[in-house]
PDB file of C-alpha atoms and ligand atoms in Angstrom:
ATOM      1  CA  MET A 802     159.324 -42.029 -91.398  1.00 62.00           C
ATOM      2  CA  LEU A 803     161.131 -44.931 -89.755  1.00 70.00           C
ATOM      3  CA  ARG A 804     164.548 -44.493 -88.222  1.00 76.00           C
ATOM      4  CA  GLU A 805     166.118 -46.843 -90.801  1.00 83.00           C
ATOM      5  CA  GLN A 806     164.703 -44.728 -93.640  1.00 87.00           C
ATOM      6  CA  ILE A 807     166.031 -41.532 -92.088  1.00 89.00           C
ATOM      7  CA  TYR A 808     169.436 -43.181 -91.749  1.00 90.00           C
ATOM      8  CA  ALA A 809     169.370 -44.357 -95.382  1.00 93.00           C
ATOM      9  CA  GLN A 810     168.394 -40.873 -96.562  1.00 93.00           C
ATOM     10  CA  ALA A 811     171.212 -39.303 -94.512  1.00 94.00           C
ATOM     11  CA  THR A 812     173.909 -41.643 -95.855  1.00 94.00           C
ATOM     12  CA  ALA A 813     172.616 -41.082 -99.411  1.00 95.00           C
ATOM     13  CA  ALA A 814     172.953 -37.312 -98.893  1.00 95.00           C
ATOM     14  CA  LEU A 815     176.566 -37.780 -97.781  1.00 95.00           C
ATOM     15  CA  GLN A 816     177.312 -39.990-100.780  1.00 95.00           C
ATOM     16  CA  GLU A 817     175.946 -37.240-102.993  1.00 96.00           C
ATOM     17  CA  ARG A 818     178.270 -34.708-101.284  1.00 95.00           C
ATOM     18  CA  ARG A 819     181.225 -37.011-101.911  1.00 95.00           C
ATOM     19  CA  ARG A 820     180.318 -37.399-105.576  1.00 96.00           C
ATOM     20  CA  HIS A 821     179.915 -33.628-105.874  1.00 96.00           C
ATOM     21  CA  ALA A 822     183.389 -33.035-104.357  1.00 95.00           C
ATOM     22  CA  GLN A 823     184.903 -35.447-106.895  1.00 94.00           C
ATOM     23  CA  GLN A 824     183.071 -33.860-109.837  1.00 96.00           C
ATOM     24  CA  GLU A 825     184.178 -30.391-108.737  1.00 96.00           C
ATOM     25  CA  GLN A 826     187.766 -31.538-108.516  1.00 93.00           C
ATOM     26  CA  GLU A 827     187.605 -32.973-112.056  1.00 93.00           C
ATOM     27  CA  ARG A 828     186.100 -29.725-113.281  1.00 96.00           C
ATOM     28  CA  ARG A 829     188.905 -27.653-111.705  1.00 94.00           C
ATOM     29  CA  SER A 830     191.481 -30.039-113.065  1.00 91.00           C
ATOM     30  CA  ASP A 831     190.167 -29.735-116.668  1.00 92.00           C
ATOM     31  CA  GLN A 832     190.044 -25.970-116.350  1.00 93.00           C
ATOM     32  CA  ILE A 833     193.640 -25.735-115.083  1.00 93.00           C
ATOM     33  CA  GLU A 834     194.940 -28.075-117.784  1.00 90.00           C
ATOM     34  CA  ARG A 835     193.460 -25.743-120.394  1.00 92.00           C
ATOM     35  CA  GLU A 836     194.758 -22.593-118.702  1.00 92.00           C
ATOM     36  CA  ILE A 837     198.207 -23.853-117.654  1.00 91.00           C
ATOM     37  CA  PRO A 838     199.248 -26.529-120.172  1.00 89.00           C
ATOM     38  CA  GLU A 839     202.475 -27.269-118.230  1.00 87.00           C
ATOM     39  CA  THR A 840     200.331 -28.954-115.589  1.00 87.00           C
ATOM     40  CA  LEU A 841     199.238 -31.617-118.078  1.00 86.00           C
ATOM     41  CA  GLU A 842     202.563 -33.449-117.942  1.00 85.00           C
ATOM     42  CA  LEU A 843     202.810 -33.143-114.144  1.00 84.00           C
ATOM     43  CA  ASN A 844     199.289 -34.495-113.687  1.00 81.00           C
ATOM     44  CA  ARG A 845     199.987 -37.373-116.030  1.00 82.00           C
ATOM     45  CA  HIS A 846     203.069 -38.143-113.981  1.00 80.00           C
ATOM     46  CA  LEU A 847     201.117 -38.079-110.707  1.00 80.00           C
ATOM     47  CA  ARG A 848     198.396 -40.317-112.155  1.00 79.00           C
ATOM     48  CA  ALA A 849     201.036 -42.788-113.347  1.00 81.00           C
ATOM     49  CA  THR A 850     202.371 -43.087-109.791  1.00 80.00           C
ATOM     50  CA  CYS A 851     199.835 -45.767-108.828  1.00 75.00           C
ATOM     51  CA  THR A 852     200.789 -48.001-111.735  1.00 80.00           C
ATOM     52  CA  ALA A 853     204.462 -47.456-110.958  1.00 80.00           C
ATOM     53  CA  ILE A 854     203.942 -48.445-107.316  1.00 80.00           C
ATOM     54  CA  LEU A 855     202.174 -51.664-108.332  1.00 79.00           C
ATOM     55  CA  GLN A 856     204.982 -52.531-110.734  1.00 81.00           C
ATOM     56  CA  ALA A 857     207.657 -51.721-108.172  1.00 78.00           C
ATOM     57  CA  ALA A 858     206.055 -54.066-105.656  1.00 76.00           C
ATOM     58  CA  GLN A 859     206.683 -56.949-108.044  1.00 77.00           C
ATOM     59  CA  SER A 860     210.270 -55.940-108.864  1.00 75.00           C
ATOM     60  CA  GLY A 861     213.536 -57.167-107.383  1.00 74.00           C
ATOM     61  CA  ASN A 862     214.276 -54.276-105.045  1.00 75.00           C
ATOM     62  CA  PRO A 863     210.875 -52.781-104.174  1.00 77.00           C
ATOM     63  CA  GLN A 864     212.023 -50.581-101.245  1.00 83.00           C
ATOM     64  CA  GLU A 865     214.560 -48.641-103.287  1.00 82.00           C
ATOM     65  CA  ARG A 866     212.208 -48.209-106.254  1.00 80.00           C
ATOM     66  CA  LEU A 867     209.311 -47.128-104.064  1.00 83.00           C
ATOM     67  CA  ARG A 868     211.540 -44.509-102.436  1.00 86.00           C
ATOM     68  CA  GLN A 869     212.468 -43.127-105.866  1.00 84.00           C
ATOM     69  CA  ILE A 870     208.836 -43.047-107.006  1.00 83.00           C
ATOM     70  CA  GLU A 871     207.809 -41.246-103.841  1.00 85.00           C
ATOM     71  CA  GLN A 872     210.606 -38.709-104.244  1.00 86.00           C
ATOM     72  CA  ARG A 873     209.647 -38.002-107.874  1.00 84.00           C
ATOM     73  CA  SER A 874     205.948 -37.684-107.119  1.00 84.00           C
ATOM     74  CA  LEU A 875     206.642 -35.303-104.218  1.00 88.00           C
ATOM     75  CA  GLU A 876     208.694 -33.154-106.588  1.00 89.00           C
ATOM     76  CA  ALA A 877     205.951 -33.204-109.219  1.00 87.00           C
ATOM     77  CA  ASP A 878     203.386 -32.289-106.584  1.00 88.00           C
ATOM     78  CA  ALA A 879     205.481 -29.375-105.318  1.00 92.00           C
ATOM     79  CA  MET A 880     205.973 -28.087-108.894  1.00 91.00           C
ATOM     80  CA  LEU A 881     202.254 -28.323-109.542  1.00 90.00           C
ATOM     81  CA  ARG A 882     201.491 -26.257-106.427  1.00 92.00           C
ATOM     82  CA  GLN A 883     204.113 -23.673-107.425  1.00 93.00           C
ATOM     83  CA  LEU A 884     202.554 -23.372-110.886  1.00 92.00           C
ATOM     84  CA  LEU A 885     199.115 -22.887-109.336  1.00 94.00           C
ATOM     85  CA  THR A 886     200.203 -20.099-106.967  1.00 95.00           C
ATOM     86  CA  ALA A 887     202.232 -18.438-109.760  1.00 95.00           C
ATOM     87  CA  HIS A 888     198.971 -18.239-111.752  1.00 94.00           C
ATOM     88  CA  GLY A 889     197.038 -16.775-108.826  1.00 95.00           C
ATOM     89  CA  TYR A 890     195.330 -19.965-107.612  1.00 95.00           C
ATOM     90  CA  PRO A 891     195.486 -21.402-104.079  1.00 95.00           C
ATOM     91  CA  ALA A 892     198.123 -24.160-103.791  1.00 94.00           C
ATOM     92  CA  ASP A 893     195.425 -26.722-102.880  1.00 93.00           C
ATOM     93  CA  TYR A 894     193.171 -25.784-105.814  1.00 94.00           C
ATOM     94  CA  LEU A 895     193.420 -29.240-107.371  1.00 91.00           C
ATOM     95  CA  ASP A 896     192.964 -31.189-104.122  1.00 91.00           C
ATOM     96  CA  LEU A 897     189.649 -32.854-103.295  1.00 91.00           C
ATOM     97  CA  HIS A 898     187.622 -30.515-101.078  1.00 94.00           C
ATOM     98  CA  TYR A 899     185.148 -32.556 -99.043  1.00 95.00           C
ATOM     99  CA  ALA A 900     182.335 -30.832 -97.162  1.00 94.00           C
ATOM    100  CA  CYS A 901     183.547 -32.666 -94.035  1.00 95.00           C
ATOM    101  CA  PRO A 902     187.334 -33.019 -93.879  1.00 93.00           C
ATOM    102  CA  ASP A 903     187.025 -35.261 -90.784  1.00 95.00           C
ATOM    103  CA  CYS A 904     185.414 -38.196 -92.641  1.00 95.00           C
ATOM    104  CA  SER A 905     185.908 -37.156 -96.313  1.00 94.00           C
ATOM    105  CA  ASP A 906     182.076 -37.240 -96.573  1.00 95.00           C
ATOM    106  CA  THR A 907     181.948 -40.983 -95.840  1.00 94.00           C
ATOM    107  CA  GLY A 908     179.996 -40.395 -92.586  1.00 94.00           C
ATOM    108  CA  PHE A 909     182.392 -42.507 -90.516  1.00 94.00           C
ATOM    109  CA  VAL A 910     185.725 -42.013 -88.766  1.00 93.00           C
ATOM    110  CA  SER A 911     187.393 -45.331 -87.786  1.00 92.00           C
ATOM    111  CA  GLY A 912     183.995 -47.033 -87.950  1.00 90.00           C
ATOM    112  CA  VAL A 913     182.320 -44.490 -85.636  1.00 92.00           C
ATOM    113  CA  PRO A 914     179.542 -42.234 -87.047  1.00 92.00           C
ATOM    114  CA  CYS A 915     180.939 -38.768 -87.775  1.00 94.00           C
ATOM    115  CA  ALA A 916     179.353 -35.574 -86.393  1.00 92.00           C
ATOM    116  CA  CYS A 917     178.288 -34.629 -89.936  1.00 94.00           C
ATOM    117  CA  LEU A 918     176.236 -37.849 -90.283  1.00 94.00           C
ATOM    118  CA  LYS A 919     174.532 -37.229 -86.929  1.00 90.00           C
ATOM    119  CA  LYS A 920     173.832 -33.650 -88.006  1.00 90.00           C
ATOM    120  CA  GLU A 921     172.248 -34.836 -91.249  1.00 92.00           C
ATOM    121  CA  ILE A 922     170.081 -37.365 -89.375  1.00 91.00           C
ATOM    122  CA  GLY A 923     168.926 -34.561 -87.046  1.00 89.00           C
ATOM    123  CA  ARG A 924     168.157 -32.313 -89.999  1.00 90.00           C
ATOM    124  CA  ILE A 925     166.039 -34.954 -91.767  1.00 91.00           C
ATOM    125  CA  SER A 926     164.231 -35.955 -88.558  1.00 88.00           C
ATOM    126  CA  ALA A 927     163.343 -32.307 -87.907  1.00 88.00           C
ATOM    127  CA  GLU A 928     162.158 -31.927 -91.493  1.00 89.00           C
ATOM    128  CA  GLN A 929     159.909 -34.964 -91.031  1.00 87.00           C
ATOM    129  CA  LEU A 930     158.424 -33.558 -87.850  1.00 84.00           C
ATOM    130  CA  ASN A 931     157.811 -30.197 -89.543  1.00 89.00           C
ATOM    131  CA  VAL A 932     155.821 -31.922 -92.304  1.00 86.00           C
ATOM    132  CA  GLN A 933     153.162 -32.696 -89.665  1.00 82.00           C
ATOM    133  CA  SER A 934     153.117 -29.090 -88.456  1.00 83.00           C
ATOM    134  CA  GLY A 935     150.374 -26.825 -89.785  1.00 79.00           C
ATOM    135  CA  LEU A 936     152.912 -23.997 -90.058  1.00 84.00           C
ATOM    136  CA  LYS A 937     154.398 -22.994 -93.408  1.00 87.00           C
ATOM    137  CA  LEU A 938     157.798 -21.354 -93.837  1.00 89.00           C
ATOM    138  CA  SER A 939     157.736 -17.648 -94.605  1.00 91.00           C
ATOM    139  CA  SER A 940     160.163 -14.936 -95.688  1.00 92.00           C
ATOM    140  CA  PHE A 941     161.282 -11.502 -94.527  1.00 94.00           C
ATOM    141  CA  GLU A 942     160.455 -10.099 -97.987  1.00 92.00           C
ATOM    142  CA  ARG A 943     156.794 -10.903 -97.455  1.00 89.00           C
ATOM    143  CA  PHE A 944     156.717  -9.073 -94.114  1.00 90.00           C
ATOM    144  CA  SER A 945     155.348  -5.557 -94.578  1.00 88.00           C
ATOM    145  CA  LEU A 946     155.740  -2.792 -92.022  1.00 90.00           C
ATOM    146  CA  SER A 947     152.811  -0.997 -93.706  1.00 87.00           C
ATOM    147  CA  TYR A 948     150.379  -2.950 -91.506  1.00 85.00           C
ATOM    148  CA  TYR A 949     151.774  -1.018 -88.539  1.00 87.00           C
ATOM    149  CA  ARG A 950     151.488   2.473 -90.102  1.00 86.00           C
ATOM    150  CA  ASP A 951     148.414   3.505 -88.052  1.00 86.00           C
ATOM    151  CA  LEU A 952     150.285   2.990 -84.798  1.00 88.00           C
ATOM    152  CA  PRO A 953     151.824   5.797 -82.718  1.00 91.00           C
ATOM    153  CA  ALA A 954     155.303   6.686 -83.993  1.00 92.00           C
ATOM    154  CA  GLU A 955     157.201   5.021 -81.135  1.00 93.00           C
ATOM    155  CA  GLN A 956     155.348   1.729 -81.683  1.00 92.00           C
ATOM    156  CA  GLN A 957     156.057   1.873 -85.433  1.00 92.00           C
ATOM    157  CA  GLN A 958     159.726   2.372 -84.625  1.00 94.00           C
ATOM    158  CA  ALA A 959     159.585  -0.515 -82.167  1.00 94.00           C
ATOM    159  CA  MET A 960     158.192  -2.808 -84.900  1.00 94.00           C
ATOM    160  CA  ALA A 961     160.912  -1.708 -87.346  1.00 95.00           C
ATOM    161  CA  LYS A 962     163.474  -2.608 -84.653  1.00 96.00           C
ATOM    162  CA  VAL A 963     161.794  -5.994 -84.102  1.00 96.00           C
ATOM    163  CA  LEU A 964     162.129  -6.736 -87.830  1.00 96.00           C
ATOM    164  CA  GLN A 965     165.817  -5.722 -87.758  1.00 97.00           C
ATOM    165  CA  ALA A 966     166.464  -7.862 -84.674  1.00 97.00           C
ATOM    166  CA  CYS A 967     164.908 -10.910 -86.379  1.00 97.00           C
ATOM    167  CA  LYS A 968     166.934 -10.415 -89.566  1.00 97.00           C
ATOM    168  CA  ARG A 969     170.101 -10.012 -87.527  1.00 97.00           C
ATOM    169  CA  TYR A 970     169.313 -13.143 -85.486  1.00 98.00           C
ATOM    170  CA  ALA A 971     168.899 -15.208 -88.671  1.00 97.00           C
ATOM    171  CA  ALA A 972     172.027 -13.766 -90.309  1.00 97.00           C
ATOM    172  CA  ASP A 973     174.274 -14.300 -87.253  1.00 97.00           C
ATOM    173  CA  PHE A 974     172.855 -17.693 -86.236  1.00 97.00           C
ATOM    174  CA  ALA A 975     175.398 -20.301 -85.161  1.00 95.00           C
ATOM    175  CA  PRO A 976     174.537 -23.370 -83.035  1.00 92.00           C
ATOM    176  CA  GLY A 977     175.779 -23.022 -79.458  1.00 89.00           C
ATOM    177  CA  LYS A 978     176.332 -19.275 -79.921  1.00 91.00           C
ATOM    178  CA  ALA A 979     172.857 -17.909 -80.733  1.00 92.00           C
ATOM    179  CA  GLY A 980     170.737 -16.921 -77.741  1.00 93.00           C
ATOM    180  CA  ASN A 981     166.956 -17.165 -77.481  1.00 97.00           C
ATOM    181  CA  LEU A 982     164.241 -14.855 -78.727  1.00 97.00           C
ATOM    182  CA  LEU A 983     161.158 -14.296 -76.609  1.00 96.00           C
ATOM    183  CA  MET A 984     158.319 -12.674 -78.558  1.00 97.00           C
ATOM    184  CA  PHE A 985     155.446 -11.066 -76.655  1.00 96.00           C
ATOM    185  CA  GLY A 986     152.257  -9.733 -78.228  1.00 94.00           C
ATOM    186  CA  GLY A 987     148.652 -10.421 -79.190  1.00 91.00           C
ATOM    187  CA  THR A 988     147.369 -12.677 -81.946  1.00 87.00           C
ATOM    188  CA  GLY A 989     148.048 -11.722 -85.567  1.00 87.00           C
ATOM    189  CA  LEU A 990     150.857  -9.224 -84.945  1.00 91.00           C
ATOM    190  CA  GLY A 991     153.481 -11.065 -87.003  1.00 93.00           C
ATOM    191  CA  LYS A 992     155.274 -13.210 -84.375  1.00 95.00           C
ATOM    192  CA  THR A 993     154.732 -16.442 -86.302  1.00 94.00           C
ATOM    193  CA  HIS A 994     155.556 -14.824 -89.649  1.00 93.00           C
ATOM    194  CA  LEU A 995     158.907 -13.512 -88.394  1.00 96.00           C
ATOM    195  CA  SER A 996     159.744 -16.767 -86.565  1.00 96.00           C
ATOM    196  CA  LEU A 997     159.131 -18.770 -89.734  1.00 94.00           C
ATOM    197  CA  SER A 998     161.186 -16.297 -91.778  1.00 95.00           C
ATOM    198  CA  ILE A 999     164.082 -16.892 -89.370  1.00 96.00           C
ATOM    199  CA  ALA A1000     163.444 -20.664 -89.626  1.00 95.00           C
ATOM    200  CA  LYS A1001     163.673 -20.547 -93.411  1.00 93.00           C
ATOM    201  CA  GLU A1002     167.030 -18.738 -93.419  1.00 95.00           C
ATOM    202  CA  ILE A1003     168.511 -21.067 -90.819  1.00 94.00           C
ATOM    203  CA  LEU A1004     167.215 -24.195 -92.597  1.00 92.00           C
ATOM    204  CA  ASP A1005     168.785 -22.844 -95.809  1.00 91.00           C
ATOM    205  CA  LYS A1006     172.119 -22.786 -93.972  1.00 91.00           C
ATOM    206  CA  GLY A1007     171.715 -26.531 -93.366  1.00 87.00           C
ATOM    207  CA  TYR A1008     170.883 -26.471 -89.640  1.00 91.00           C
ATOM    208  CA  SER A1009     168.111 -28.498 -88.018  1.00 92.00           C
ATOM    209  CA  VAL A1010     165.072 -26.446 -87.037  1.00 95.00           C
ATOM    210  CA  VAL A1011     161.836 -27.714 -85.497  1.00 94.00           C
ATOM    211  CA  TYR A1012     158.837 -25.376 -85.595  1.00 94.00           C
ATOM    212  CA  ASP A1013     155.320 -26.053 -84.432  1.00 93.00           C
ATOM    213  CA  ALA A1014     152.624 -24.847 -82.086  1.00 93.00           C
ATOM    214  CA  THR A1015     153.656 -25.701 -78.530  1.00 94.00           C
ATOM    215  CA  GLY A1016     150.377 -27.589 -78.049  1.00 94.00           C
ATOM    216  CA  SER A1017     150.943 -29.908 -81.051  1.00 92.00           C
ATOM    217  CA  LEU A1018     154.492 -30.732 -79.985  1.00 93.00           C
ATOM    218  CA  LEU A1019     153.316 -31.562 -76.468  1.00 94.00           C
ATOM    219  CA  HIS A1020     150.582 -33.724 -77.964  1.00 92.00           C
ATOM    220  CA  ILE A1021     153.167 -35.725 -79.944  1.00 90.00           C
ATOM    221  CA  LEU A1022     155.310 -36.123 -76.805  1.00 91.00           C
ATOM    222  CA  GLU A1023     152.283 -37.281 -74.836  1.00 90.00           C
ATOM    223  CA  ARG A1024     151.401 -39.920 -77.463  1.00 88.00           C
ATOM    224  CA  GLU A1025     154.965 -41.210 -77.357  1.00 85.00           C
ATOM    225  CA  LYS A1026     155.043 -41.249 -73.585  1.00 82.00           C
ATOM    226  CA  PHE A1027     152.045 -43.558 -73.516  1.00 82.00           C
ATOM    227  CA  GLY A1028     153.340 -45.705 -76.387  1.00 77.00           C
ATOM    228  CA  ARG A1029     150.669 -44.703 -78.910  1.00 68.00           C
ATOM    229  CA  ALA A1030     153.109 -43.410 -81.563  1.00 64.00           C
ATOM    230  CA  GLU A1031     155.259 -45.256 -84.110  1.00 60.00           C
ATOM    231  CA  GLN A1032     158.304 -43.343 -82.949  1.00 62.00           C
ATOM    232  CA  ASP A1033     159.671 -42.540 -79.535  1.00 65.00           C
ATOM    233  CA  ASP A1034     162.477 -40.100 -80.088  1.00 81.00           C
ATOM    234  CA  THR A1035     160.710 -36.761 -80.553  1.00 88.00           C
ATOM    235  CA  MET A1036     161.820 -35.501 -77.127  1.00 90.00           C
ATOM    236  CA  GLN A1037     165.435 -36.211 -78.046  1.00 89.00           C
ATOM    237  CA  LEU A1038     164.967 -34.363 -81.329  1.00 90.00           C
ATOM    238  CA  LEU A1039     163.367 -31.374 -79.553  1.00 94.00           C
ATOM    239  CA  LEU A1040     166.260 -31.317 -77.083  1.00 93.00           C
ATOM    240  CA  GLU A1041     168.968 -31.609 -79.727  1.00 91.00           C
ATOM    241  CA  CYS A1042     167.858 -29.685 -82.838  1.00 93.00           C
ATOM    242  CA  ASP A1043     169.873 -26.530 -83.575  1.00 94.00           C
ATOM    243  CA  LEU A1044     166.836 -24.259 -83.218  1.00 96.00           C
ATOM    244  CA  LEU A1045     163.465 -24.978 -81.615  1.00 97.00           C
ATOM    245  CA  ILE A1046     160.553 -22.653 -82.321  1.00 96.00           C
ATOM    246  CA  LEU A1047     157.691 -22.899 -79.852  1.00 96.00           C
ATOM    247  CA  ASP A1048     154.809 -21.062 -81.449  1.00 95.00           C
ATOM    248  CA  ASP A1049     151.752 -20.003 -79.465  1.00 93.00           C
ATOM    249  CA  PHE A1050     153.413 -20.810 -76.149  1.00 95.00           C
ATOM    250  CA  GLY A1051     150.748 -20.728 -73.437  1.00 91.00           C
ATOM    251  CA  THR A1052     147.786 -21.834 -75.563  1.00 90.00           C
ATOM    252  CA  GLU A1053     148.546 -25.500 -74.776  1.00 92.00           C
ATOM    253  CA  GLN A1054     146.274 -27.286 -72.354  1.00 90.00           C
ATOM    254  CA  ASP A1055     147.272 -26.501 -68.776  1.00 89.00           C
ATOM    255  CA  SER A1056     148.010 -29.876 -67.185  1.00 91.00           C
ATOM    256  CA  SER A1057     150.693 -31.131 -64.829  1.00 91.00           C
ATOM    257  CA  LEU A1058     152.082 -33.408 -67.588  1.00 92.00           C
ATOM    258  CA  ASN A1059     152.364 -30.467 -70.016  1.00 92.00           C
ATOM    259  CA  ARG A1060     153.968 -28.296 -67.357  1.00 91.00           C
ATOM    260  CA  SER A1061     156.557 -30.914 -66.588  1.00 91.00           C
ATOM    261  CA  MET A1062     157.353 -31.522 -70.275  1.00 92.00           C
ATOM    262  CA  ILE A1063     157.680 -27.769 -70.886  1.00 93.00           C
ATOM    263  CA  TYR A1064     159.928 -27.499 -67.857  1.00 92.00           C
ATOM    264  CA  THR A1065     162.196 -30.331 -69.099  1.00 92.00           C
ATOM    265  CA  LEU A1066     162.329 -28.881 -72.595  1.00 94.00           C
ATOM    266  CA  LEU A1067     163.099 -25.254 -71.673  1.00 94.00           C
ATOM    267  CA  ASN A1068     165.444 -26.107 -68.839  1.00 93.00           C
ATOM    268  CA  SER A1069     167.492 -28.673 -70.783  1.00 95.00           C
ATOM    269  CA  ARG A1070     167.837 -26.473 -73.850  1.00 96.00           C
ATOM    270  CA  ILE A1071     168.894 -23.466 -71.755  1.00 95.00           C
ATOM    271  CA  ASN A1072     171.430 -25.640 -69.863  1.00 94.00           C
ATOM    272  CA  SER A1073     172.924 -27.018 -73.063  1.00 94.00           C
ATOM    273  CA  GLY A1074     173.011 -23.578 -74.729  1.00 95.00           C
ATOM    274  CA  ARG A1075     170.678 -24.577 -77.589  1.00 96.00           C
ATOM    275  CA  ALA A1076     168.691 -21.806 -79.227  1.00 97.00           C
ATOM    276  CA  MET A1077     164.922 -21.285 -78.978  1.00 97.00           C
ATOM    277  CA  ILE A1078     162.354 -18.851 -80.223  1.00 97.00           C
ATOM    278  CA  VAL A1079     159.341 -18.684 -77.932  1.00 97.00           C
ATOM    279  CA  ASN A1080     156.212 -16.810 -79.083  1.00 96.00           C
ATOM    280  CA  THR A1081     153.475 -16.046 -76.663  1.00 95.00           C
ATOM    281  CA  ASN A1082     150.233 -14.133 -76.260  1.00 93.00           C
ATOM    282  CA  LEU A1083     150.689 -14.345 -72.484  1.00 93.00           C
ATOM    283  CA  ASP A1084     152.294 -11.541 -70.513  1.00 91.00           C
ATOM    284  CA  HIS A1085     155.041 -11.977 -67.884  1.00 89.00           C
ATOM    285  CA  ALA A1086     152.551 -12.379 -65.045  1.00 91.00           C
ATOM    286  CA  GLU A1087     150.578 -15.073 -66.863  1.00 91.00           C
ATOM    287  CA  ILE A1088     153.724 -17.085 -67.637  1.00 90.00           C
ATOM    288  CA  ARG A1089     154.790 -16.774 -64.009  1.00 90.00           C
ATOM    289  CA  THR A1090     151.407 -17.986 -62.745  1.00 90.00           C
ATOM    290  CA  ARG A1091     151.452 -20.995 -65.029  1.00 88.00           C
ATOM    291  CA  TYR A1092     155.100 -22.095 -65.083  1.00 88.00           C
ATOM    292  CA  GLY A1093     156.584 -20.436 -62.021  1.00 88.00           C
ATOM    293  CA  ASP A1094     159.282 -17.850 -61.399  1.00 90.00           C
ATOM    294  CA  ARG A1095     162.192 -20.154 -62.184  1.00 88.00           C
ATOM    295  CA  ILE A1096     161.281 -20.819 -65.814  1.00 87.00           C
ATOM    296  CA  LEU A1097     160.205 -17.237 -66.406  1.00 89.00           C
ATOM    297  CA  SER A1098     163.421 -15.772 -65.022  1.00 91.00           C
ATOM    298  CA  ARG A1099     165.601 -18.274 -66.916  1.00 90.00           C
ATOM    299  CA  LEU A1100     163.775 -17.405 -70.144  1.00 91.00           C
ATOM    300  CA  LEU A1101     164.026 -13.664 -69.520  1.00 92.00           C
ATOM    301  CA  PHE A1102     167.740 -13.849 -68.647  1.00 92.00           C
ATOM    302  CA  THR A1103     168.708 -15.873 -71.705  1.00 93.00           C
ATOM    303  CA  SER A1104     166.507 -14.185 -74.313  1.00 95.00           C
ATOM    304  CA  GLU A1105     166.387 -11.085 -76.386  1.00 96.00           C
ATOM    305  CA  ILE A1106     162.886  -9.784 -75.680  1.00 95.00           C
ATOM    306  CA  LEU A1107     160.771  -8.493 -78.545  1.00 97.00           C
ATOM    307  CA  HIS A1108     157.448  -6.775 -77.913  1.00 95.00           C
ATOM    308  CA  PHE A1109     155.012  -6.730 -80.843  1.00 95.00           C
ATOM    309  CA  TYR A1110     152.467  -3.940 -81.285  1.00 92.00           C
ATOM    310  CA  GLY A1111     149.561  -3.371 -83.635  1.00 86.00           C
ATOM    311  CA  LYS A1112     146.188  -4.584 -84.836  1.00 81.00           C
ATOM    312  CA  ASP A1113     145.542  -8.162 -85.944  1.00 78.00           C
ATOM    313  CA  ILE A1114     147.138  -8.344 -89.427  1.00 75.00           C
ATOM    314  CA  ARG A1115     145.018 -11.327 -90.480  1.00 74.00           C
ATOM    315  CA  MET A1116     141.939  -9.258 -89.716  1.00 74.00           C
ATOM    316  CA  GLN A1117     143.362  -6.267 -91.649  1.00 75.00           C
ATOM    317  CA  LYS A1118     144.096  -8.465 -94.683  1.00 77.00           C
ATOM    318  CA  TYR A1119     140.621  -9.950 -94.510  1.00 74.00           C
ATOM    319  CA  MET A1120     139.040  -6.480 -94.450  1.00 74.00           C
ATOM    320  CA  GLU A1121     141.225  -5.362 -97.401  1.00 78.00           C
ATOM    321  CA  GLN A1122     140.132  -8.352 -99.466  1.00 78.00           C
ATOM    322  CA  ARG A1123     136.505  -7.618 -98.757  1.00 75.00           C
ATOM    323  CA  GLY A1124     137.195  -4.051-100.003  1.00 61.00           C
TER     324      GLY A1124
HETATM  325 ZN1   ZN B2144     182.032 -36.108 -91.368  1.00 72.31          ZN
END
C-alpha cells in the first residue's frame, strides 16, 4: 500500500474515533435527561448560550452582555455537575471524551501531526507488512500443554512456566517498558505459536506489531536497499514498531549484508528500549559464532530467556491425524 493510502486510512480511523466520541456523548446526555429531568432545563440553557452570544455581539453593549451570559452559563454548568455527582455520576460525565485529549481526535495539534496519528500510521503500516508474512496469528487458548506430557516432570514444569511467562508478557505489555523475550529450542516446540499468541493480544490493545521470519524481513530490506521495491521505509518501521517478532532467527542466509542489517536492527531497538521477541533454533554458541559476542551479550542481558523442550508438535499432530 502506498504511503498516501496509509495516511488516508489513518486519518479516516481518527475521524471515526471523533464521531464515536460525539455519539457516545449524545447517548449519555439522552440517558441523563431521562434519569435526572432537572438537567433538561440546564442543558437547554447551555445550548442556548451560542445563540445568545451571537445576538449579544450585535447589541449595543456587547461586553457587558457577554459577561452576563458567561456568568449564567458557568452557573448552569456548575449546577449540572453538582446534579451529576449527587446522582452518583462523575462530574465530567456529559463532557466529550476523546480517545486523544491532546488533539481531540483531529490528528493535529497547532498544525503539527499528533502522536496518535503517527501511532495509527505505524499500526497500519505494520499490518500491511504482516499481510505479506506467511505467519498467521494464534491464541493462548489453542496452545495445549498435553503435547509435552511425555517429557520428564521438570521439563513439563518448565513448559508450563514458559506458557505463564508468555501470558504475563502479553498482559503487562507497554511500549518502552516491556523487555525482550529470547526463545531457544528446536523446530516445532511452540515458539512461533506462543509468539503469535502474544502478538494477537498486543495488536488487540492497539499497538503496532511486526511479525515475520527473520529471513523474509531481511529479504524485504535487501530489495529496498537496492531500489527494487515500491516502498523504502520498512527499516524505519522495523525500528519503530512497538513490538518486533523475529521468528526463526538464524535460519536466514549468512551474508555480511544480513549480519550488518541484523546488527543495526537489534542494536537500535535495544538502545531505544523497544521490545522484541526473538525465536531461534540456534544455541548460544551458534549465535556467538555468527553474530559475535556483543550482540549475543546485549540480547542475553536485555531478555527474559525461555527454553523450550519437547518433541516436534507438528510431527505429533501429523501422526495423530494418520491415527
Ligand atoms: Zn492526538
